[in-house]
CSV table of C-alpha atoms and ligand atoms in Angstrom, one decimal:
chain,number,residue,atom,x,y,z
C,1,UNK,CA,3.0,9.1,-21.0
C,2,UNK,CA,5.5,7.1,-19.2
C,3,UNK,CA,4.6,6.1,-15.7
C,4,UNK,CA,6.5,6.4,-12.5
C,5,UNK,CA,7.7,2.8,-12.6
C,6,UNK,CA,9.4,3.0,-15.8
C,7,UNK,CA,11.3,6.0,-14.6
C,8,UNK,CA,12.0,4.4,-11.2
C,9,UNK,CA,14.3,2.0,-12.8
C,10,UNK,CA,16.6,4.7,-14.1
C,11,UNK,CA,19.2,6.1,-11.9
C,12,UNK,CA,20.0,9.7,-10.3
C,13,UNK,CA,20.1,12.4,-13.0
C,14,UNK,CA,18.4,10.1,-15.6
C,15,UNK,CA,15.5,9.7,-13.3
C,16,UNK,CA,15.1,13.6,-13.0
C,17,UNK,CA,15.4,14.1,-16.7
C,18,UNK,CA,12.9,11.3,-17.4
C,19,UNK,CA,10.5,12.7,-14.9
C,20,UNK,CA,10.6,16.1,-16.5
C,21,UNK,CA,10.1,14.5,-19.8
C,22,UNK,CA,7.2,12.5,-18.5
C,23,UNK,CA,5.6,15.5,-17.0
C,24,UNK,CA,5.8,17.6,-20.0
C,25,UNK,CA,4.7,14.7,-22.0
C,26,UNK,CA,1.2,14.9,-20.7
C,27,UNK,CA,0.3,17.4,-23.4
C,28,UNK,CA,-0.9,20.0,-20.9
C,29,UNK,CA,-3.1,17.7,-19.0
C,30,UNK,CA,-0.6,17.0,-16.2
C,31,UNK,CA,-2.3,15.6,-13.1
C,32,UNK,CA,-3.1,18.0,-10.4
C,33,UNK,CA,-0.5,18.3,-7.6
C,34,UNK,CA,-1.2,15.4,-5.1
C,35,UNK,CA,-2.7,13.1,-7.7
C,36,UNK,CA,-1.1,10.3,-9.6
C,37,UNK,CA,0.1,10.4,-13.1
C,38,UNK,CA,-0.7,6.8,-13.6
C,39,UNK,CA,-2.8,5.6,-16.5
C,40,UNK,CA,-6.4,6.7,-16.2
C,41,UNK,CA,-9.2,4.1,-15.4
C,42,UNK,CA,-12.6,4.2,-17.2
C,43,UNK,CA,-14.6,6.5,-15.0
C,44,UNK,CA,-18.2,5.0,-14.4
C,45,UNK,CA,-21.3,7.2,-15.1
C,46,UNK,CA,-24.4,7.5,-13.1
C,47,UNK,CA,-23.4,5.1,-10.4
C,48,UNK,CA,-26.4,4.3,-8.3
C,49,UNK,CA,-25.2,3.0,-4.9
C,50,UNK,CA,-27.9,3.2,-2.5
C,51,UNK,CA,-27.6,2.6,1.3
C,52,UNK,CA,-23.9,3.8,1.5
C,53,UNK,CA,-23.2,6.7,3.9
C,54,UNK,CA,-19.8,6.9,2.6
C,55,UNK,CA,-20.9,7.3,-1.0
C,56,UNK,CA,-23.7,9.9,0.1
C,57,UNK,CA,-20.7,11.9,1.7
C,58,UNK,CA,-18.5,11.7,-1.3
C,59,UNK,CA,-21.4,12.9,-3.6
C,60,UNK,CA,-22.2,15.8,-1.4
C,61,UNK,CA,-18.4,16.9,-1.2
C,62,UNK,CA,-18.0,15.9,-5.0
C,63,UNK,CA,-14.6,14.4,-4.1
C,64,UNK,CA,-13.2,11.3,-2.6
C,65,UNK,CA,-10.7,11.4,0.2
C,66,UNK,CA,-8.5,8.2,0.2
C,67,UNK,CA,-6.1,7.3,2.9
C,68,UNK,CA,-2.8,5.9,1.7
C,69,UNK,CA,0.9,5.3,2.3
C,70,UNK,CA,3.4,7.9,0.9
C,71,UNK,CA,6.8,6.3,1.7
C,72,UNK,CA,6.4,2.7,0.3
C,73,UNK,CA,8.0,2.6,-3.1
C,74,UNK,CA,6.0,0.4,-5.6
C,75,UNK,CA,2.9,0.4,-3.6
C,76,UNK,CA,2.1,3.9,-2.1
C,77,UNK,CA,4.7,6.4,-2.8
C,78,UNK,CA,4.7,10.2,-3.1
C,79,UNK,CA,7.2,11.9,-5.2
C,80,UNK,CA,8.5,14.7,-3.1
C,81,UNK,CA,9.3,16.9,-6.0
C,82,UNK,CA,6.1,16.6,-8.0
C,83,UNK,CA,3.7,15.8,-5.1
C,84,UNK,CA,2.5,12.9,-7.4
C,85,UNK,CA,1.4,9.5,-5.9
C,86,UNK,CA,2.3,6.2,-7.6
C,87,UNK,CA,2.3,2.4,-6.9
C,88,UNK,CA,0.2,-0.7,-6.8
C,89,UNK,CA,-2.1,0.5,-3.9
C,90,UNK,CA,-2.5,4.0,-5.5
C,91,UNK,CA,-3.7,2.5,-8.8
C,92,UNK,CA,-6.0,0.2,-6.8
C,93,UNK,CA,-7.4,3.2,-5.0
C,94,UNK,CA,-7.7,5.2,-8.1
C,95,UNK,CA,-9.5,2.3,-9.9
C,96,UNK,CA,-11.9,2.0,-7.1
C,97,UNK,CA,-12.8,5.9,-7.3
C,98,UNK,CA,-13.2,5.5,-11.1
C,99,UNK,CA,-15.7,2.6,-10.4
C,100,UNK,CA,-17.6,5.0,-8.3
C,101,UNK,CA,-17.7,7.6,-10.9
C,102,UNK,CA,-14.9,9.8,-9.7
C,103,UNK,CA,-11.8,10.6,-11.8
C,104,UNK,CA,-8.3,11.4,-10.6
C,105,UNK,CA,-8.8,15.0,-10.2
C,106,UNK,CA,-11.7,14.4,-7.7
C,107,UNK,CA,-9.3,12.4,-5.5
C,108,UNK,CA,-7.8,13.7,-2.4
C,109,UNK,CA,-4.8,11.4,-1.2
C,110,UNK,CA,-4.3,11.6,2.5
C,111,UNK,CA,-1.0,10.0,3.8
C,112,UNK,CA,-1.8,8.1,7.0
C,113,UNK,CA,0.6,5.9,8.9
C,114,UNK,CA,-0.1,2.3,10.0
C,115,UNK,CA,-1.1,3.2,13.5
C,116,UNK,CA,-3.6,5.8,12.7
C,117,UNK,CA,-5.6,3.9,9.9
C,118,UNK,CA,-8.6,2.7,12.0
C,119,UNK,CA,-9.1,6.1,13.7
C,120,UNK,CA,-8.9,7.9,10.3
C,121,UNK,CA,-11.8,5.6,9.1
C,122,UNK,CA,-13.8,5.8,12.3
C,123,UNK,CA,-13.4,9.6,12.6
C,124,UNK,CA,-14.5,10.1,8.9
C,125,UNK,CA,-11.2,11.8,7.9
C,126,UNK,CA,-11.1,9.7,4.8
C,127,UNK,CA,-13.7,7.7,2.7
C,128,UNK,CA,-11.8,4.6,2.4
C,129,UNK,CA,-8.1,3.4,2.9
C,130,UNK,CA,-5.7,1.6,0.5
C,131,UNK,CA,-2.2,0.9,1.8
C,132,UNK,CA,-0.7,-2.5,2.7
C,133,UNK,CA,-3.6,-2.8,5.1
C,134,UNK,CA,-3.8,-6.5,6.4
C,135,UNK,CA,-7.3,-7.9,7.1
C,136,UNK,CA,-7.3,-8.9,10.7
C,137,UNK,CA,-10.1,-9.9,13.3
C,138,UNK,CA,-8.9,-7.1,15.5
C,139,UNK,CA,-9.1,-4.4,12.9
C,140,UNK,CA,-12.6,-5.8,11.7
C,141,UNK,CA,-14.0,-5.0,15.1
C,142,UNK,CA,-13.6,-1.3,14.3
C,143,UNK,CA,-13.9,-1.1,10.4
C,144,UNK,CA,-14.7,-3.2,7.4
C,145,UNK,CA,-12.6,-4.5,4.6
C,146,UNK,CA,-13.2,-5.2,1.0
C,147,UNK,CA,-10.9,-7.7,-0.5
C,148,UNK,CA,-8.3,-9.3,-0.4
C,149,UNK,CA,-6.8,-7.7,-3.3
C,150,UNK,CA,-3.2,-8.8,-2.7
C,151,UNK,CA,-1.5,-11.5,-0.7
C,152,UNK,CA,2.0,-11.2,0.8
C,153,UNK,CA,3.7,-12.2,4.1
C,154,UNK,CA,6.2,-10.8,6.7
C,155,UNK,CA,9.7,-10.7,5.6
C,156,UNK,CA,13.2,-9.3,6.5
C,157,UNK,CA,15.4,-6.6,5.1
C,158,UNK,CA,19.1,-6.4,6.1
C,159,UNK,CA,22.3,-4.6,5.1
C,160,UNK,CA,23.7,-6.2,2.1
C,161,UNK,CA,26.9,-7.0,3.9
C,162,UNK,CA,24.9,-8.9,6.7
C,163,UNK,CA,25.6,-12.6,6.6
C,164,UNK,CA,24.3,-13.5,10.1
C,165,UNK,CA,20.5,-13.0,9.6
C,166,UNK,CA,19.4,-15.3,6.9
C,167,UNK,CA,15.8,-15.9,8.2
C,168,UNK,CA,13.4,-15.2,11.0
C,169,UNK,CA,15.1,-18.0,13.0
C,170,UNK,CA,18.4,-15.8,13.3
C,171,UNK,CA,16.7,-12.7,15.1
C,172,UNK,CA,17.4,-13.5,18.7
C,173,UNK,CA,19.4,-10.7,20.4
C,174,UNK,CA,19.0,-8.6,17.3
C,175,UNK,CA,17.3,-5.2,17.0
C,176,UNK,CA,14.4,-5.4,14.6
C,177,UNK,CA,12.6,-2.3,13.4
C,178,UNK,CA,9.0,-2.1,12.1
C,179,UNK,CA,6.0,0.4,12.2
C,180,UNK,CA,3.9,1.1,15.3
C,181,UNK,CA,0.4,-0.3,14.9
C,182,UNK,CA,1.6,-2.9,12.3
C,183,UNK,CA,1.0,-6.6,12.3
C,184,UNK,CA,4.7,-7.5,11.9
C,185,UNK,CA,5.7,-5.5,15.0
C,186,UNK,CA,3.0,-7.3,16.9
C,187,UNK,CA,4.1,-10.7,15.6
C,188,UNK,CA,7.7,-10.0,16.7
C,189,UNK,CA,6.6,-8.8,20.1
C,190,UNK,CA,4.3,-11.8,20.8
C,191,UNK,CA,6.1,-14.7,19.1
C,192,UNK,CA,9.9,-13.9,19.2
C,193,UNK,CA,11.0,-13.6,22.8
C,194,UNK,CA,14.5,-12.4,22.9
C,195,UNK,CA,14.3,-10.1,20.0
C,196,UNK,CA,14.8,-6.4,20.6
C,197,UNK,CA,12.2,-4.0,18.8
C,198,UNK,CA,12.3,-0.5,17.6
C,199,UNK,CA,9.4,1.4,16.3
C,200,UNK,CA,8.6,4.3,14.1
C,201,UNK,CA,5.6,5.6,12.5
C,202,UNK,CA,6.9,5.1,9.0
C,203,UNK,CA,8.9,2.2,7.4
C,204,UNK,CA,11.2,4.6,5.6
C,205,UNK,CA,12.5,5.8,9.1
C,206,UNK,CA,13.4,2.1,9.8
C,207,UNK,CA,15.1,1.8,6.6
C,208,UNK,CA,17.3,4.9,7.4
C,209,UNK,CA,18.0,3.2,10.9
C,210,UNK,CA,19.0,0.1,9.1
C,211,UNK,CA,21.3,2.0,6.7
C,212,UNK,CA,23.0,3.8,9.6
C,213,UNK,CA,23.4,0.6,11.5
C,214,UNK,CA,21.4,1.4,14.6
C,215,UNK,CA,19.1,-1.5,13.9
C,216,UNK,CA,19.9,-5.0,12.6
C,217,UNK,CA,16.9,-5.6,10.4
C,218,UNK,CA,13.5,-4.2,9.1
C,219,UNK,CA,10.5,-6.4,9.4
C,220,UNK,CA,7.2,-5.9,7.5
C,221,UNK,CA,5.5,-7.4,4.6
C,222,UNK,CA,7.9,-8.7,1.8
C,223,UNK,CA,6.2,-6.7,-1.0
C,224,UNK,CA,7.1,-3.5,1.0
C,225,UNK,CA,10.6,-4.6,1.8
C,226,UNK,CA,11.2,-5.5,-1.9
C,227,UNK,CA,10.4,-1.9,-3.0
C,228,UNK,CA,12.9,-0.5,-0.5
C,229,UNK,CA,15.6,-3.1,-1.6
C,230,UNK,CA,15.1,-2.1,-5.2
C,231,UNK,CA,15.6,1.6,-4.3
C,232,UNK,CA,19.1,0.6,-2.7
C,233,UNK,CA,20.2,-2.5,-4.3
C,234,UNK,CA,23.9,-1.9,-3.3
C,235,UNK,CA,23.0,-1.3,0.5
C,236,UNK,CA,20.1,-3.5,1.3
C,237,UNK,CA,18.9,-7.1,0.7
C,238,UNK,CA,15.7,-9.2,1.4
C,239,UNK,CA,16.4,-12.4,3.2
C,240,UNK,CA,14.4,-15.6,4.0
C,241,UNK,CA,10.8,-16.5,3.0
C,242,UNK,CA,7.6,-15.0,4.0
C,243,UNK,CA,6.8,-16.2,7.5
C,244,UNK,CA,3.1,-15.0,7.8
C,245,UNK,CA,0.2,-14.4,5.5
C,246,UNK,CA,-0.9,-10.9,4.9
C,247,UNK,CA,-4.1,-10.3,3.0
C,248,UNK,CA,-4.5,-6.7,1.9
C,249,UNK,CA,-8.0,-5.2,2.1
C,250,UNK,CA,-9.5,-1.8,1.4
C,251,UNK,CA,-10.6,-0.3,4.7
C,252,UNK,CA,-14.1,1.0,4.7
C,253,UNK,CA,-16.3,2.5,7.6
C,254,UNK,CA,-17.7,-0.2,9.6
C,255,UNK,CA,-21.3,-1.2,8.7
C,256,UNK,CA,-21.1,0.4,5.2
C,257,UNK,CA,-22.0,-3.1,3.5
C,258,UNK,CA,-23.2,-1.4,0.3
C,259,UNK,CA,-19.7,0.2,-0.2
C,260,UNK,CA,-17.9,-2.9,0.9
C,261,UNK,CA,-20.0,-5.1,-1.6
C,262,UNK,CA,-19.5,-2.6,-4.3
C,263,UNK,CA,-15.7,-2.8,-4.0
C,264,UNK,CA,-15.8,-6.6,-3.8
C,265,UNK,CA,-17.7,-6.8,-7.0
C,266,UNK,CA,-15.4,-4.3,-8.8
C,267,UNK,CA,-12.4,-6.4,-7.8
C,268,UNK,CA,-14.1,-9.7,-8.7
C,269,UNK,CA,-15.3,-8.4,-12.1
C,270,UNK,CA,-12.1,-6.5,-12.9
C,271,UNK,CA,-9.6,-9.3,-13.3
C,272,UNK,CA,-8.2,-7.7,-16.4
C,273,UNK,CA,-7.7,-4.2,-14.7
C,274,UNK,CA,-6.0,-5.8,-11.7
C,275,UNK,CA,-3.5,-7.6,-13.9
C,276,UNK,CA,-2.9,-4.4,-15.8
C,277,UNK,CA,-2.1,-2.5,-12.5
C,278,UNK,CA,-0.1,-5.4,-11.2
C,279,UNK,CA,2.2,-5.4,-14.5
C,280,UNK,CA,2.6,-1.6,-14.3
C,281,UNK,CA,3.7,-1.6,-10.8
C,282,UNK,CA,4.9,-4.6,-8.7
C,283,UNK,CA,5.2,-6.8,-11.7
C,284,UNK,CA,7.9,-4.6,-13.2
C,285,UNK,CA,10.4,-6.5,-11.0
C,286,UNK,CA,9.6,-9.5,-13.2
C,287,UNK,CA,7.6,-11.5,-10.6
C,288,UNK,CA,4.2,-12.8,-11.6
C,289,UNK,CA,1.3,-13.4,-9.2
C,290,UNK,CA,-2.5,-14.0,-9.7
C,291,UNK,CA,-5.1,-11.8,-8.4
C,292,UNK,CA,-6.4,-13.3,-5.0
C,293,UNK,CA,-10.1,-14.6,-5.0
C,294,UNK,CA,-12.2,-11.8,-3.1
C,295,UNK,CA,-13.4,-13.9,-0.3
C,296,UNK,CA,-16.4,-11.7,0.9
C,297,UNK,CA,-15.7,-12.7,4.6
J,301,LIG,N1,0.3,-5.4,6.3
J,301,LIG,C1,0.7,-5.1,7.6
J,301,LIG,C2,-0.1,-4.3,8.3
J,301,LIG,O1,-1.3,-3.9,7.9
J,301,LIG,C3,2.1,-4.4,7.4
J,301,LIG,C4,2.3,-3.1,6.5
J,301,LIG,C5,1.7,-1.9,7.1
J,301,LIG,O2,1.9,-1.6,8.3
J,301,LIG,O3,1.0,-1.2,6.4
J,301,LIG,O4,0.1,-3.9,9.5
């Protein structure tokens, strides 16, 4: 079965036709709505994970609720027509569920924007979160992280015709858009005096504002921006070099050390799986990166 990323590279009508083929090509085993049609991971059997309140909850519910992004192409994206999720983060999330013994049809993906991640975890609305979630000390005061499983850095997206913004040094007097509750908006507010900011809950809304000309740039992790740029190569471009370091972690409830250690071990032992996921998603653009070392902070 083709995955979303091979289809994504096609345009317009071809994309829809290919999507139809891919769906019917599943031989009757099409993924349930809301789930990913990405390749299945080997589902672990008889997982014994003692001392994890989150795993106990998963077992009694017989399903996993994973917080994700839904509007970030290549990372965490929901196809509005099929309801299916795809992307690097979605596959990492699915792999972790499989390592706990839960196949795709036991996963419920819950789209949660940047600003609501910590509360979704502390309220128990989700079991864990996988969605461009930078490991920071401030967040670690409320939740725990496994990882990192990916490293990127803050970048800039501008209109293709823009020749005044070439890097973060050109932002003074400009209006820059990012998501509420994110590390990039905080960085701009704290370290870039003279830069005007616009905030939305979702990056896709910033991208719309950029396309319509109501903001001058969108700033967030370069991995996210590259996904948006690849969807609109005639309208948008990524400029400059990454100017922060963002280490992506899997957000888990604070104090659930058993679950955090389990995910860290799955990531550490699963180098081949990580590479398979990368190659099938972000790596499609031709870039090659190594899996970061899990630092067990
Ligand atoms: N990685 C950054 C953060 O966690 C930006 C991306 C996002 O908002 O998800 O805040």
